[in-house]
CSV table of N, CA, C and O in Angstrom, one decimal:
chain,number,residue,atom,x,y,z
C,355,ILE,N,-7.5,-155.3,-101.1
C,355,ILE,CA,-6.1,-155.7,-101.1
C,355,ILE,C,-5.5,-155.5,-99.6
C,355,ILE,O,-5.7,-154.4,-99.1
C,356,VAL,N,-4.9,-156.5,-99.1
C,356,VAL,CA,-4.4,-156.4,-97.7
C,356,VAL,C,-2.9,-156.2,-97.6
C,356,VAL,O,-2.3,-155.9,-96.6
C,357,SER,N,-2.2,-156.4,-98.7
C,357,SER,CA,-0.7,-156.2,-98.8
C,357,SER,C,-0.4,-154.7,-98.8
C,357,SER,O,-1.0,-154.0,-99.6
C,358,PRO,N,0.5,-154.3,-98.0
C,358,PRO,CA,0.9,-152.8,-98.0
C,358,PRO,C,1.5,-152.4,-99.3
C,358,PRO,O,1.4,-151.3,-99.8
C,359,GLU,N,2.3,-153.4,-99.9
C,359,GLU,CA,2.9,-153.2,-101.2
C,359,GLU,C,3.2,-154.5,-101.8
C,359,GLU,O,3.2,-155.6,-101.1
C,360,PRO,N,3.5,-154.6,-103.1
C,360,PRO,CA,3.7,-155.9,-103.7
C,360,PRO,C,5.0,-156.6,-103.1
C,360,PRO,O,6.0,-155.9,-102.8
C,361,GLU,N,4.9,-157.9,-103.0
C,361,GLU,CA,6.1,-158.7,-102.6
C,361,GLU,C,6.8,-159.2,-103.8
C,361,GLU,O,6.2,-159.5,-104.8
C,362,ILE,N,8.1,-159.2,-103.8
C,362,ILE,CA,8.9,-159.7,-104.9
C,362,ILE,C,9.3,-161.1,-104.7
C,362,ILE,O,9.8,-161.4,-103.6
C,363,VAL,N,9.2,-162.0,-105.7
C,363,VAL,CA,9.6,-163.4,-105.6
C,363,VAL,C,10.9,-163.5,-106.5
C,363,VAL,O,10.9,-163.1,-107.6
C,364,ARG,N,12.0,-164.0,-105.9
C,364,ARG,CA,13.2,-164.2,-106.6
C,364,ARG,C,13.6,-165.7,-106.6
C,364,ARG,O,13.2,-166.5,-105.8
C,365,HIS,N,14.3,-166.1,-107.7
C,365,HIS,CA,14.8,-167.4,-107.8
C,365,HIS,C,15.7,-167.7,-106.6
C,365,HIS,O,16.6,-166.9,-106.2
C,366,SER,N,15.6,-168.9,-106.0
C,366,SER,CA,16.3,-169.3,-104.8
C,366,SER,C,17.8,-169.3,-104.9
C,366,SER,O,18.5,-169.1,-104.0
C,367,LEU,N,18.3,-169.7,-106.1
C,367,LEU,CA,19.7,-169.8,-106.3
C,367,LEU,C,20.4,-168.5,-107.0
C,367,LEU,O,21.4,-168.1,-106.5
C,368,THR,N,19.7,-168.0,-108.0
C,368,THR,CA,20.3,-166.9,-108.7
C,368,THR,C,19.9,-165.5,-108.2
C,368,THR,O,20.6,-164.5,-108.5
C,369,GLY,N,18.8,-165.4,-107.5
C,369,GLY,CA,18.3,-164.1,-107.0
C,369,GLY,C,17.6,-163.3,-108.1
C,369,GLY,O,17.2,-162.2,-107.8
C,370,ILE,N,17.4,-163.9,-109.3
C,370,ILE,CA,16.8,-163.2,-110.4
C,370,ILE,C,15.3,-163.0,-110.0
C,370,ILE,O,14.6,-163.9,-109.5
C,371,ILE,N,14.7,-161.8,-110.3
C,371,ILE,CA,13.3,-161.5,-110.0
C,371,ILE,C,12.5,-162.4,-110.9
C,371,ILE,O,12.7,-162.4,-112.2
C,372,LEU,N,11.5,-163.1,-110.4
C,372,LEU,CA,10.6,-163.9,-111.2
C,372,LEU,C,9.2,-163.3,-111.3
C,372,LEU,O,8.6,-163.3,-112.4
C,373,LYS,N,8.7,-162.7,-110.2
C,373,LYS,CA,7.4,-162.1,-110.3
C,373,LYS,C,7.1,-161.3,-109.0
C,373,LYS,O,8.0,-161.2,-108.1
C,374,ARG,N,6.0,-160.6,-109.0
C,374,ARG,CA,5.6,-159.9,-107.8
C,374,ARG,C,4.1,-160.2,-107.6
C,374,ARG,O,3.4,-160.7,-108.5
C,375,TYR,N,3.7,-160.1,-106.3
C,375,TYR,CA,2.3,-160.4,-106.0
C,375,TYR,C,1.8,-159.5,-104.8
C,375,TYR,O,2.5,-159.0,-104.1
C,376,VAL,N,0.5,-159.4,-104.8
C,376,VAL,CA,-0.2,-158.8,-103.7
C,376,VAL,C,-1.3,-159.8,-103.2
C,376,VAL,O,-1.7,-160.7,-103.9
C,377,VAL,N,-1.6,-159.6,-101.9
C,377,VAL,CA,-2.6,-160.5,-101.3
C,377,VAL,C,-3.9,-159.7,-101.0
C,377,VAL,O,-3.8,-158.6,-100.6
C,378,GLY,N,-5.0,-160.3,-101.2
C,378,GLY,CA,-6.3,-159.7,-101.0
C,378,GLY,C,-7.2,-160.6,-100.2
C,378,GLY,O,-6.9,-161.8,-100.0
C,379,ALA,N,-8.3,-160.1,-99.7
C,379,ALA,CA,-9.3,-160.9,-99.0
C,379,ALA,C,-10.6,-160.6,-99.6
C,379,ALA,O,-10.9,-159.5,-100.0
C,380,VAL,N,-11.5,-161.6,-99.6
C,380,VAL,CA,-12.8,-161.5,-100.1
C,380,VAL,C,-13.8,-162.2,-99.1
C,380,VAL,O,-13.4,-163.2,-98.5
C,381,ALA,N,-15.0,-161.6,-98.9
C,381,ALA,CA,-16.0,-162.2,-98.1
C,381,ALA,C,-17.2,-162.4,-99.0
C,381,ALA,O,-17.5,-161.6,-99.8
C,382,LEU,N,-17.9,-163.5,-98.7
C,382,LEU,CA,-19.1,-163.8,-99.5
C,382,LEU,C,-20.2,-164.6,-98.7
C,382,LEU,O,-19.9,-165.1,-97.7
C,383,LYS,N,-21.4,-164.5,-99.2
C,383,LYS,CA,-22.5,-165.2,-98.6
C,383,LYS,C,-22.9,-166.4,-99.5
C,383,LYS,O,-23.1,-166.2,-100.7
C,384,THR,N,-22.9,-167.6,-98.9
C,384,THR,CA,-23.2,-168.8,-99.7
C,384,THR,C,-24.7,-168.9,-99.9
C,384,THR,O,-25.5,-168.2,-99.3
C,385,GLN,N,-25.1,-169.9,-100.8
C,385,GLN,CA,-26.5,-170.1,-101.0
C,385,GLN,C,-27.2,-170.6,-99.8
C,385,GLN,O,-28.4,-170.3,-99.7
C,386,ASP,N,-26.6,-171.2,-98.8
C,386,ASP,CA,-27.2,-171.7,-97.6
C,386,ASP,C,-27.2,-170.6,-96.5
C,386,ASP,O,-27.6,-170.8,-95.4
C,387,GLY,N,-26.8,-169.3,-96.9
C,387,GLY,CA,-26.9,-168.2,-95.9
C,387,GLY,C,-25.7,-168.0,-95.0
C,387,GLY,O,-25.7,-167.1,-94.2
C,388,LYS,N,-24.6,-168.9,-95.2
C,388,LYS,CA,-23.4,-168.7,-94.3
C,388,LYS,C,-22.5,-167.8,-95.0
C,388,LYS,O,-22.5,-167.6,-96.2
C,389,CYS,N,-21.7,-167.1,-94.2
C,389,CYS,CA,-20.7,-166.2,-94.7
C,389,CYS,C,-19.3,-166.8,-94.6
C,389,CYS,O,-19.0,-167.5,-93.6
C,390,LYS,N,-18.5,-166.5,-95.6
C,390,LYS,CA,-17.1,-167.1,-95.6
C,390,LYS,C,-16.2,-166.0,-96.1
C,390,LYS,O,-16.5,-165.1,-96.8
C,391,GLN,N,-14.9,-166.2,-95.7
C,391,GLN,CA,-13.8,-165.3,-96.2
C,391,GLN,C,-12.7,-166.2,-96.7
C,391,GLN,O,-12.5,-167.3,-96.2
C,392,SER,N,-11.9,-165.6,-97.6
C,392,SER,CA,-10.7,-166.3,-98.1
C,392,SER,C,-9.7,-165.3,-98.6
C,392,SER,O,-10.1,-164.2,-99.0
C,393,LEU,N,-8.5,-165.7,-98.6
C,393,LEU,CA,-7.4,-164.9,-99.1
C,393,LEU,C,-7.1,-165.3,-100.6
C,393,LEU,O,-7.2,-166.5,-100.9
C,394,PHE,N,-6.7,-164.3,-101.4
C,394,PHE,CA,-6.3,-164.6,-102.7
C,394,PHE,C,-5.0,-163.9,-103.0
C,394,PHE,O,-4.7,-162.9,-102.3
C,395,ARG,N,-4.3,-164.4,-104.0
C,395,ARG,CA,-3.0,-163.8,-104.4
C,395,ARG,C,-3.1,-163.4,-105.9
C,395,ARG,O,-3.5,-164.2,-106.7
C,396,ILE,N,-2.7,-162.2,-106.2
C,396,ILE,CA,-2.7,-161.7,-107.6
C,396,ILE,C,-1.2,-161.5,-108.0
C,396,ILE,O,-0.5,-160.8,-107.3
C,397,GLU,N,-0.8,-162.1,-109.1
C,397,GLU,CA,0.6,-162.1,-109.5
C,397,GLU,C,0.9,-161.5,-110.9
C,397,GLU,O,0.0,-161.5,-111.7
C,398,GLN,N,2.1,-161.0,-111.1
C,398,GLN,CA,2.5,-160.5,-112.4
C,398,GLN,C,4.0,-161.0,-112.6
C,398,GLN,O,4.8,-160.8,-111.7
C,399,ASN,N,4.2,-161.6,-113.8
C,399,ASN,CA,5.6,-162.1,-114.1
C,399,ASN,C,6.5,-160.9,-114.4
C,399,ASN,O,6.1,-159.9,-114.9
C,400,TYR,N,7.8,-161.2,-114.2
C,400,TYR,CA,8.9,-160.3,-114.5
C,400,TYR,C,9.6,-160.9,-115.8
C,400,TYR,O,10.1,-162.0,-115.7
C,401,ILE,N,9.5,-160.2,-116.9
C,401,ILE,CA,10.1,-160.7,-118.1
C,401,ILE,C,11.1,-159.7,-118.7
C,401,ILE,O,10.8,-158.5,-118.9
C,402,GLY,N,12.3,-160.2,-118.9
C,402,GLY,CA,13.4,-159.3,-119.4
C,402,GLY,C,13.8,-158.4,-118.3
C,402,GLY,O,14.5,-158.8,-117.4
C,403,ASN,N,13.4,-157.2,-118.4
C,403,ASN,CA,13.9,-156.2,-117.4
C,403,ASN,C,12.7,-155.4,-116.8
C,403,ASN,O,12.9,-154.3,-116.3
C,404,SER,N,11.5,-156.0,-116.9
C,404,SER,CA,10.4,-155.2,-116.3
C,404,SER,C,9.2,-156.2,-116.1
C,404,SER,O,9.2,-157.3,-116.6
C,405,PHE,N,8.3,-155.8,-115.2
C,405,PHE,CA,7.1,-156.5,-115.0
C,405,PHE,C,6.2,-156.2,-116.2
C,405,PHE,O,6.0,-155.1,-116.6
C,406,SER,N,5.7,-157.3,-116.8
C,406,SER,CA,4.9,-157.2,-118.0
C,406,SER,C,3.8,-158.2,-118.0
C,406,SER,O,3.8,-159.2,-117.3
C,407,GLY,N,2.9,-158.0,-118.9
C,407,GLY,CA,1.8,-158.9,-119.1
C,407,GLY,C,0.7,-158.7,-118.1
C,407,GLY,O,0.7,-157.8,-117.2
C,408,SER,N,-0.3,-159.5,-118.2
C,408,SER,CA,-1.5,-159.4,-117.3
C,408,SER,C,-1.2,-159.9,-115.9
C,408,SER,O,-0.4,-160.8,-115.7
C,409,TRP,N,-2.0,-159.4,-115.0
C,409,TRP,CA,-2.0,-159.9,-113.6
C,409,TRP,C,-2.9,-161.2,-113.6
C,409,TRP,O,-3.9,-161.2,-114.4
C,410,TYR,N,-2.5,-162.2,-112.8
C,410,TYR,CA,-3.3,-163.4,-112.7
C,410,TYR,C,-3.4,-163.8,-111.3
C,410,TYR,O,-2.5,-163.3,-110.5
C,411,GLY,N,-4.3,-164.7,-110.9
C,411,GLY,CA,-4.3,-165.0,-109.5
C,411,GLY,C,-5.2,-166.2,-109.2
C,411,GLY,O,-5.9,-166.8,-110.1
C,412,ASP,N,-5.2,-166.5,-107.9
C,412,ASP,CA,-6.0,-167.6,-107.4
C,412,ASP,C,-6.2,-167.5,-105.9
C,412,ASP,O,-5.4,-166.8,-105.3
C,413,PHE,N,-7.1,-168.3,-105.4
C,413,PHE,CA,-7.3,-168.3,-103.9
C,413,PHE,C,-6.1,-169.1,-103.3
C,413,PHE,O,-5.6,-170.1,-103.9
C,414,VAL,N,-5.6,-168.6,-102.1
C,414,VAL,CA,-4.5,-169.3,-101.5
C,414,VAL,C,-4.8,-170.0,-100.2
C,414,VAL,O,-3.9,-170.7,-99.7
C,415,ASP,N,-6.0,-170.0,-99.8
C,415,ASP,CA,-6.4,-170.8,-98.6
C,415,ASP,C,-7.9,-171.1,-98.8
C,415,ASP,O,-8.6,-170.5,-99.5
C,416,PRO,N,-8.3,-172.2,-98.1
C,416,PRO,CA,-9.7,-172.5,-98.1
C,416,PRO,C,-10.6,-171.5,-97.5
C,416,PRO,O,-10.1,-170.7,-96.6
C,417,ALA,N,-11.8,-171.4,-97.9
C,417,ALA,CA,-12.7,-170.4,-97.3
C,417,ALA,C,-13.0,-170.8,-95.8
C,417,ALA,O,-13.3,-171.9,-95.5
C,418,ASP,N,-12.9,-169.8,-94.9
C,418,ASP,CA,-13.3,-170.0,-93.5
C,418,ASP,C,-14.6,-169.3,-93.2
C,418,ASP,O,-14.9,-168.2,-93.7
C,419,GLU,N,-15.4,-170.0,-92.4
C,419,GLU,CA,-16.7,-169.4,-92.0
C,419,GLU,C,-16.4,-168.1,-91.2
C,419,GLU,O,-15.4,-168.1,-90.4
C,420,MET,N,-17.3,-167.1,-91.3
C,420,MET,CA,-17.2,-165.9,-90.5
C,420,MET,C,-18.6,-165.5,-90.2
C,420,MET,O,-19.6,-165.9,-90.8
C,421,ARG,N,-18.7,-164.6,-89.2
C,421,ARG,CA,-20.0,-164.0,-88.8
C,421,ARG,C,-20.4,-163.0,-89.9
C,421,ARG,O,-19.7,-162.2,-90.3
C,422,CYS,N,-21.6,-163.1,-90.4
C,422,CYS,CA,-22.1,-162.3,-91.5
C,422,CYS,C,-22.1,-160.8,-91.1
C,422,CYS,O,-21.8,-159.9,-92.0
C,423,GLU,N,-22.3,-160.5,-89.9
C,423,GLU,CA,-22.3,-159.1,-89.5
C,423,GLU,C,-20.9,-158.4,-89.5
C,423,GLU,O,-20.7,-157.2,-89.5
C,424,ASN,N,-19.8,-159.3,-89.7
C,424,ASN,CA,-18.5,-158.7,-89.8
C,424,ASN,C,-18.0,-158.5,-91.2
C,424,ASN,O,-16.9,-158.1,-91.5
C,425,VAL,N,-18.9,-158.9,-92.2
C,425,VAL,CA,-18.5,-158.6,-93.6
C,425,VAL,C,-18.5,-157.1,-93.8
C,425,VAL,O,-19.3,-156.3,-93.3
C,426,ASN,N,-17.5,-156.6,-94.6
C,426,ASN,CA,-17.2,-155.2,-94.8
C,426,ASN,C,-16.8,-154.4,-93.7
C,426,ASN,O,-17.0,-153.2,-93.6
C,427,LYS,N,-16.1,-155.1,-92.7
C,427,LYS,CA,-15.5,-154.3,-91.6
C,427,LYS,C,-14.0,-154.3,-91.7
C,427,LYS,O,-13.4,-155.2,-92.2
């Protein structure tokens, strides 16, 4: 996880809290031996007066190639 703390998303007109999210990064080695990194976002909805339910997420940018020796640094 690369976010220092969760970001809060609010409705643009009412200011009502909609959800919170954190950003993370992942590195992997592909079948052809290349290494790639990508950012992902994990979110949780705000329902009623609290954050509730499961966290869910997806990748937020395409995977970029990186040098394999830099994985886990």
